[in-house]
PDB file of C-alpha atoms and ligand atoms in Angstrom:
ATOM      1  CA  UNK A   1      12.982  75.499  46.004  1.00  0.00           C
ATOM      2  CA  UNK A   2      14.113  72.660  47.981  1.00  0.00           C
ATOM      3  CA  UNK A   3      18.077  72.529  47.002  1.00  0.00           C
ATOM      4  CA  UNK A   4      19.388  68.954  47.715  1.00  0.00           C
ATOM      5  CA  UNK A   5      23.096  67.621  47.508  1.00  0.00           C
ATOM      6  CA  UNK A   6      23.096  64.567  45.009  1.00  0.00           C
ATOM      7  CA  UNK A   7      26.251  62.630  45.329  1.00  0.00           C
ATOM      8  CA  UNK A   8      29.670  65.318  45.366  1.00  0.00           C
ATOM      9  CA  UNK A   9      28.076  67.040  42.292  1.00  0.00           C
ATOM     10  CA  UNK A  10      27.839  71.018  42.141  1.00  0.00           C
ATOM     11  CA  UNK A  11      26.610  71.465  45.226  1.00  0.00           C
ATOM     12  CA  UNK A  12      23.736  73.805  44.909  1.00  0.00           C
ATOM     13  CA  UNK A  13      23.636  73.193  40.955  1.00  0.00           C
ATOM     14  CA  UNK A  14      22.114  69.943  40.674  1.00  0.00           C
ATOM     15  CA  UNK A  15      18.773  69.175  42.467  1.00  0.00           C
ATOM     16  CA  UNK A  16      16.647  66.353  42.567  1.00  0.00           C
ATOM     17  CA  UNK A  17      13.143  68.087  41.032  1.00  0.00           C
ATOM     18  CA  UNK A  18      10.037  68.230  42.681  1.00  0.00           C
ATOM     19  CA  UNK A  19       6.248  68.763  41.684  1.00  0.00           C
ATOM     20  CA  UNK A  20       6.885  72.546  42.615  1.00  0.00           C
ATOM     21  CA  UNK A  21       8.987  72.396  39.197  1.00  0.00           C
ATOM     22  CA  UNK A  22       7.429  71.235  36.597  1.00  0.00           C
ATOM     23  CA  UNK A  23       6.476  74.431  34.767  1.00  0.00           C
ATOM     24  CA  UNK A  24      10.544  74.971  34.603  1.00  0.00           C
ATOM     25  CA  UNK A  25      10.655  71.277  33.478  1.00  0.00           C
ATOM     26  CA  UNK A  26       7.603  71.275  31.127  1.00  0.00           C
ATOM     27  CA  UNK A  27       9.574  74.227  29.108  1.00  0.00           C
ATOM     28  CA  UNK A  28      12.982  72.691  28.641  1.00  0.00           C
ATOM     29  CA  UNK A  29      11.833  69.513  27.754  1.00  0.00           C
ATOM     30  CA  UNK A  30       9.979  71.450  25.060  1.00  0.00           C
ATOM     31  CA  UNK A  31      13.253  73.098  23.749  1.00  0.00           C
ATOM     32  CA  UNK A  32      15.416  70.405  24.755  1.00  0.00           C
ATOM     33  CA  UNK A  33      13.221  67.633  22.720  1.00  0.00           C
ATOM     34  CA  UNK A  34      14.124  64.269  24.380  1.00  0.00           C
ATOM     35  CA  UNK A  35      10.874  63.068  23.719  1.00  0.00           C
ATOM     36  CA  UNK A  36       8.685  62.526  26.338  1.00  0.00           C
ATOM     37  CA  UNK A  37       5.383  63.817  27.863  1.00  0.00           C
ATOM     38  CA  UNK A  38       4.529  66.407  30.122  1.00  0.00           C
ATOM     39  CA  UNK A  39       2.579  64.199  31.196  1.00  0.00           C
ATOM     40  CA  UNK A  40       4.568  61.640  31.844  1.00  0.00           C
ATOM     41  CA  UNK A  41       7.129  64.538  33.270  1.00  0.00           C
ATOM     42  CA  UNK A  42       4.125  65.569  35.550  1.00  0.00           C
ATOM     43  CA  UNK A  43       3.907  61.782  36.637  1.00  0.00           C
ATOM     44  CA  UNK A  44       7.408  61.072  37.326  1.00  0.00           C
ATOM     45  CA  UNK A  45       7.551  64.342  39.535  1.00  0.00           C
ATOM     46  CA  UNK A  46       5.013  63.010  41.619  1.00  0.00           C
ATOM     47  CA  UNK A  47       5.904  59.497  42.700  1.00  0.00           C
ATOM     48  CA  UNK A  48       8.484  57.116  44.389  1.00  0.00           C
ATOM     49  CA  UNK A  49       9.247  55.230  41.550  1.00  0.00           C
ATOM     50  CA  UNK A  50      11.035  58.205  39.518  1.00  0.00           C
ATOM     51  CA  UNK A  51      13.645  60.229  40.285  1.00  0.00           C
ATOM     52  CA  UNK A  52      14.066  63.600  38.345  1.00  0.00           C
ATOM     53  CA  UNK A  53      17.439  65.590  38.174  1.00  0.00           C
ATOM     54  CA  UNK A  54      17.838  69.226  37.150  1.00  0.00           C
ATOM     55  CA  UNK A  55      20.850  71.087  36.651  1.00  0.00           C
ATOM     56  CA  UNK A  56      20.390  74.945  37.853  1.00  0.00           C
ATOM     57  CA  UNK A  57      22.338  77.390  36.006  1.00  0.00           C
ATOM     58  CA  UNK A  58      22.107  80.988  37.474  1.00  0.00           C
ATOM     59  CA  UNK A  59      18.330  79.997  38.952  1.00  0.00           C
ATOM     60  CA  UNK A  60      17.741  78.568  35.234  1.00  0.00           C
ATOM     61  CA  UNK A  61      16.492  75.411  34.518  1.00  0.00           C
ATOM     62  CA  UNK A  62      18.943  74.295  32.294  1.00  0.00           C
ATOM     63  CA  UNK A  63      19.101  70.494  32.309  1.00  0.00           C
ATOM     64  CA  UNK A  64      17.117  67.285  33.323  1.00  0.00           C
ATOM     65  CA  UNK A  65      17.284  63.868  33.666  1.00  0.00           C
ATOM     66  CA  UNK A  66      14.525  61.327  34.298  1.00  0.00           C
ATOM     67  CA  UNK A  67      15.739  57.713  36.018  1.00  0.00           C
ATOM     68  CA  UNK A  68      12.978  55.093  36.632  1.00  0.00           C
ATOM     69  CA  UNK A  69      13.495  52.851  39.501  1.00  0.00           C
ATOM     70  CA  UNK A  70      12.609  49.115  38.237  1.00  0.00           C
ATOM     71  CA  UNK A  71      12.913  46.014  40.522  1.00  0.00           C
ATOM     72  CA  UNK A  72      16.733  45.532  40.144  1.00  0.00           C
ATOM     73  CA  UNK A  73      17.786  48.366  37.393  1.00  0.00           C
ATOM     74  CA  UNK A  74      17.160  51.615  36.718  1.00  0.00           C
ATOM     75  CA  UNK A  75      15.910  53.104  33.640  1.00  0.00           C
ATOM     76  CA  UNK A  76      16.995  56.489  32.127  1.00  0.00           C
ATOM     77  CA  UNK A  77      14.011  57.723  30.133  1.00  0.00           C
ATOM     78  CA  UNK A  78      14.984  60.992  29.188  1.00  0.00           C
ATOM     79  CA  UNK A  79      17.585  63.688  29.252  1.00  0.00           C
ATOM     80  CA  UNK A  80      17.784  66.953  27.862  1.00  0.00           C
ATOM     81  CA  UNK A  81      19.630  70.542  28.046  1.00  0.00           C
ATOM     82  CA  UNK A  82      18.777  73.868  26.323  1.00  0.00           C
ATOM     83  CA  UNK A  83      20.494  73.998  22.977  1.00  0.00           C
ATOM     84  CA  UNK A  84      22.469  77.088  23.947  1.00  0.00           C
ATOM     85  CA  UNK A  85      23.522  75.312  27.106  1.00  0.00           C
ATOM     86  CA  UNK A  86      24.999  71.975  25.213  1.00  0.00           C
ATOM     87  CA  UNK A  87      28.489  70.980  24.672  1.00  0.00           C
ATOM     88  CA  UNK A  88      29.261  72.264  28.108  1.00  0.00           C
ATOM     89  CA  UNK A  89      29.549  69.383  30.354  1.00  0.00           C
ATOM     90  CA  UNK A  90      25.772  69.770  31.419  1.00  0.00           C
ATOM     91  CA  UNK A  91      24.981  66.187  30.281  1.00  0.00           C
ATOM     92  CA  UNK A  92      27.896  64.958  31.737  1.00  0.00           C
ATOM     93  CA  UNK A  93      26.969  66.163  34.756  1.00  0.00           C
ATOM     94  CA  UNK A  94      23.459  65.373  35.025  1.00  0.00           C
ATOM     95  CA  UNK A  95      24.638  61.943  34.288  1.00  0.00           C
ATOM     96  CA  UNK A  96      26.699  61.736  37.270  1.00  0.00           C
ATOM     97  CA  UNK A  97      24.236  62.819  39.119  1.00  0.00           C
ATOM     98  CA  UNK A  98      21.829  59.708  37.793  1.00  0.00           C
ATOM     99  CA  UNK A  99      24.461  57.615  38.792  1.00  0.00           C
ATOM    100  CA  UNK A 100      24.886  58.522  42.246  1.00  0.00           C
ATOM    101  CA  UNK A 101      20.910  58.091  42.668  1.00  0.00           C
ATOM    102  CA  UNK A 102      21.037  54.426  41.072  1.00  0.00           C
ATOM    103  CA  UNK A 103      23.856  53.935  43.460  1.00  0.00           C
ATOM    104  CA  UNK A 104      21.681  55.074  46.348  1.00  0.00           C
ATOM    105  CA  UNK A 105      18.961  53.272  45.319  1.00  0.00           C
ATOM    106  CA  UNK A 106      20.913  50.167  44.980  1.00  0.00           C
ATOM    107  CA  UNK A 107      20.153  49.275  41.300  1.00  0.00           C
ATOM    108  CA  UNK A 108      22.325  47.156  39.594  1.00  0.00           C
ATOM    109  CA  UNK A 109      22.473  48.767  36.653  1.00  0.00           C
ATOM    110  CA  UNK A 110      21.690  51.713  34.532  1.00  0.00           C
ATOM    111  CA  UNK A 111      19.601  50.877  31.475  1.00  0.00           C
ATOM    112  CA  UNK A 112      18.390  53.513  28.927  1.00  0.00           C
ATOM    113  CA  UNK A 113      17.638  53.562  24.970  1.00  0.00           C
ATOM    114  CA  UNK A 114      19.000  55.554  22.252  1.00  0.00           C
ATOM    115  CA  UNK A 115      18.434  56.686  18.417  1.00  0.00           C
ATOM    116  CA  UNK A 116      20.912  55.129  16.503  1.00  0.00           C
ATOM    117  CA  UNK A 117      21.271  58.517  15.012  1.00  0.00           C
ATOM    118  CA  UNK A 118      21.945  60.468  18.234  1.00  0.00           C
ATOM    119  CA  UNK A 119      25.913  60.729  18.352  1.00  0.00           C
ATOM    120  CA  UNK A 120      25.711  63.489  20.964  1.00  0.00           C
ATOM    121  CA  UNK A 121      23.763  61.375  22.891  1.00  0.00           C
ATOM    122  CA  UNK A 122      25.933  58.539  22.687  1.00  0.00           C
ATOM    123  CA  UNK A 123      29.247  59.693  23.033  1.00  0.00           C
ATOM    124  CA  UNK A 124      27.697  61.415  26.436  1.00  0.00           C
ATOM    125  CA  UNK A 125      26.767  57.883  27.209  1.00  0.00           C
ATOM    126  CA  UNK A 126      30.045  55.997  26.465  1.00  0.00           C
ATOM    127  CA  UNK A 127      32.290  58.793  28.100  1.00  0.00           C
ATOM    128  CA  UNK A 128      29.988  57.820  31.006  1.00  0.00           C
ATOM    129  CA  UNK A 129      30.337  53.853  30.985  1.00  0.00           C
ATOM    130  CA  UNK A 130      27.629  52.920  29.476  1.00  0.00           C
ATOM    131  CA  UNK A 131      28.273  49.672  26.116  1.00  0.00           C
ATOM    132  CA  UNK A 132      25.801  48.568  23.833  1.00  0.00           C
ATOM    133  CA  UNK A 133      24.252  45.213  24.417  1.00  0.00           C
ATOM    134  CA  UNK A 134      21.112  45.141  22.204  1.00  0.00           C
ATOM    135  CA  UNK A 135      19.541  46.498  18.877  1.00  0.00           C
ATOM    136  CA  UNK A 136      16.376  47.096  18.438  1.00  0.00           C
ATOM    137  CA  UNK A 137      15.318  48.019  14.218  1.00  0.00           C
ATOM    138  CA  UNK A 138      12.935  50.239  13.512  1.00  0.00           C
ATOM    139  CA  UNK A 139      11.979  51.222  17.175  1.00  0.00           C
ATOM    140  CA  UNK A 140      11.433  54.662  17.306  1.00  0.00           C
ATOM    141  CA  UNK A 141       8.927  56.487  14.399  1.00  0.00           C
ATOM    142  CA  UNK A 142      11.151  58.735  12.035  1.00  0.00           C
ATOM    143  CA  UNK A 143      12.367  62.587  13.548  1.00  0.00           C
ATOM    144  CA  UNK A 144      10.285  65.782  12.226  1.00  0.00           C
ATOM    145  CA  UNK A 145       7.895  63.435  10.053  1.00  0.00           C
ATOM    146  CA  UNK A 146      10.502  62.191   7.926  1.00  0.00           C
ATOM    147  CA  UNK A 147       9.352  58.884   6.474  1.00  0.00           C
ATOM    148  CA  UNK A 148      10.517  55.415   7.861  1.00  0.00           C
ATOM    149  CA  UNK A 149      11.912  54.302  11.068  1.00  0.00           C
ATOM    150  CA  UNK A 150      14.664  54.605  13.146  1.00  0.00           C
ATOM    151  CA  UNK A 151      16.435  51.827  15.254  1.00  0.00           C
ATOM    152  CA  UNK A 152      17.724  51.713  18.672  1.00  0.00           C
ATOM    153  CA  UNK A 153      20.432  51.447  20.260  1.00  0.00           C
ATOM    154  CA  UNK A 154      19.973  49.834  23.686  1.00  0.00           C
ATOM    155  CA  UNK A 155      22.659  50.559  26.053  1.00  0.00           C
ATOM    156  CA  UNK A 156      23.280  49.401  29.884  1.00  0.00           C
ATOM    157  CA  UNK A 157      25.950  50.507  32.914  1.00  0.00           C
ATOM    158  CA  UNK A 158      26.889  48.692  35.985  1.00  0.00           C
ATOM    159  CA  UNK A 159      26.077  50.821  39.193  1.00  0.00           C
TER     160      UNK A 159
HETATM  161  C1  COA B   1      22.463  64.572  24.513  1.00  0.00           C
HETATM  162  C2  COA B   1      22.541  65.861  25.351  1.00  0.00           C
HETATM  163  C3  COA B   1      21.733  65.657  26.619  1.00  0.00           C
HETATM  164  C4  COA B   1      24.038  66.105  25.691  1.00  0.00           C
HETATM  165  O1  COA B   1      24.089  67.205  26.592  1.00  0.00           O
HETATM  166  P1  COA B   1      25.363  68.172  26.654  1.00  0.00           P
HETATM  167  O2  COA B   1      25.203  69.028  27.838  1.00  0.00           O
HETATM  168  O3  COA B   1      25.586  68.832  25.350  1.00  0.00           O
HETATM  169  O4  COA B   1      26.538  67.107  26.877  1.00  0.00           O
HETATM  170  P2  COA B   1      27.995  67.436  27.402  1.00  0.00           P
HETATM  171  O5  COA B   1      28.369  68.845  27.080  1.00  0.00           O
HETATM  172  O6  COA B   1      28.097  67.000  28.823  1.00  0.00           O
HETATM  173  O7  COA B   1      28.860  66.489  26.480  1.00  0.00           O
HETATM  174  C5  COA B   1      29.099  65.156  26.850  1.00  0.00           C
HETATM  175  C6  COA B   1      29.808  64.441  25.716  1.00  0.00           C
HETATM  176  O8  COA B   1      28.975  64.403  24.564  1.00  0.00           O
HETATM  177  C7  COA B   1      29.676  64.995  23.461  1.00  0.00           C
HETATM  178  N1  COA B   1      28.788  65.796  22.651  1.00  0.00           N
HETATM  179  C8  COA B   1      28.003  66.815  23.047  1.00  0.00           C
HETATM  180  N2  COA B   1      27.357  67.323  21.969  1.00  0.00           N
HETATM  181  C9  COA B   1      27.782  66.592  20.899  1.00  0.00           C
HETATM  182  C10 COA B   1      27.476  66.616  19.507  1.00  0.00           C
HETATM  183  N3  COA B   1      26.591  67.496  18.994  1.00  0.00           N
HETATM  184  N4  COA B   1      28.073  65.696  18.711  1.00  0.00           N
HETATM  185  C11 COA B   1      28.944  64.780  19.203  1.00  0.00           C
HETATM  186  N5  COA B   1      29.266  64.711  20.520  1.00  0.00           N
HETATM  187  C12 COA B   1      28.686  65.610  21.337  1.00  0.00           C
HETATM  188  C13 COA B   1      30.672  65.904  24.072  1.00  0.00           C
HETATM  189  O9  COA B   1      31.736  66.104  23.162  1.00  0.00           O
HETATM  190  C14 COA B   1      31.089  65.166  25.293  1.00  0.00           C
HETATM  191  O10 COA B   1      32.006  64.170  24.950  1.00  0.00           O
HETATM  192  P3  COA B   1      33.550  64.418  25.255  1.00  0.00           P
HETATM  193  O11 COA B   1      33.621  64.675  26.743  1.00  0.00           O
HETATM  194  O12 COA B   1      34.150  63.125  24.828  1.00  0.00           O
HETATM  195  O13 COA B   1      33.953  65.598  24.448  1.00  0.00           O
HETATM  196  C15 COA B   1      22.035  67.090  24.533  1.00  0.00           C
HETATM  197  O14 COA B   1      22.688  67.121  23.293  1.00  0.00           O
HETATM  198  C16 COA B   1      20.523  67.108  24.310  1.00  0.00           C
HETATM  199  O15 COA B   1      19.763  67.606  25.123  1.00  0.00           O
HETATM  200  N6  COA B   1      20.064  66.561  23.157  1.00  0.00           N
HETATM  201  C17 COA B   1      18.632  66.574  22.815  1.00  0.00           C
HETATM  202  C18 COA B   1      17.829  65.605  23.662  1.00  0.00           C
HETATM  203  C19 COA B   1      18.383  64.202  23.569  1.00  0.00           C
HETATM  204  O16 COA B   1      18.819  63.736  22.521  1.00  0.00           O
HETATM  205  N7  COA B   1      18.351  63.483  24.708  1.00  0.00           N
HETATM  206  C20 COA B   1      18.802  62.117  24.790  1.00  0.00           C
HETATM  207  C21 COA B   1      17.672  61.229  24.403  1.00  0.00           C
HETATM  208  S1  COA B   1      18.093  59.541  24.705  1.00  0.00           S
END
């Protein structure tokens, strides 16, 4: 395990992840749900043009977050943390941690999508800075096969 200081955050608790992890990150994105691929995990693992960050909890993957570098912004494509883990200040954490990676990779801001329906999600995300500047109806298909679709909130930070 390569442990890496990201910003002033946890020292030791928060690492940038590397392709040595992604069995730990395979299985808490399967718990955690965000929505994205292990494939896509696998990918972002593996290149410059991703950054992923994991919060360590006694040697436990416990949360992730993947940031997307884009020509001027970054993009925050997913985020998750074990359900017995949430409410805890994970999130906020692992969001601080994006930040500080943005900041280092002099983005200008932080861009990311939401479920309209996700008010964990955003009140994480407005605690952190980010506002709302866009809608986007019936983005995402419906959660657990429910019928319909489900808008989406898109939300932005300055770095
Ligand atoms: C969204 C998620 C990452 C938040 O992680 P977390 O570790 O629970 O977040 P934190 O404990 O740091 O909480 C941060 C803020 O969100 C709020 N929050 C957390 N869970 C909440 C809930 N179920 N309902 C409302 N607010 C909630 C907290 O109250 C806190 O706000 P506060 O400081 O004003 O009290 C987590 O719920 C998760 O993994 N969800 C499933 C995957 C997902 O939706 N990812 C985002 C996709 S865009």
């Amino acid at each position: 395990m390569l442990w890496r200081r990201i910003g002033r955050y946890r020292v030791k608790m928060i690492t940038e992840l590397s392709h040595d992890d992604f069995q730990a990150l395979a299985a808490l994105e399967a718990r955690a749900l965000s929505g994205v691929s292990a494939a896509l995990l696998g990918e972002a693992l593996s290149g410059d043009a991703a950054c992923v960050v994991g919060y360590w909890h006694d040697e436990q993957l416990t949360g992730y977050a993947l940031l997307a570098r884009l020509p001027f912004d970054a993009e925050l494509q997913a985020m998750g943390v074990l359900p017995e883990h949430r409410g805890q200040g994970v999130g906020d954490r692992v969001l601080k941690a994006v930040l500080a990676v943005a900041a280092r990779w002099q983005s200008e801001r932080v861009l990311l999508e939401v479920r309209e329906s996700n008010a964990a999600a955003i009140r994480l995300y407005k605690g952190a800075g980010f506002q709302q500047d866009g809608y986007r109806r019936d983005y995402y298909p419906a959660v657990h096969g429910a019928a319909g679709r489900e808008s989406a909130l898109l939300m932005s930070r300055s770095v």
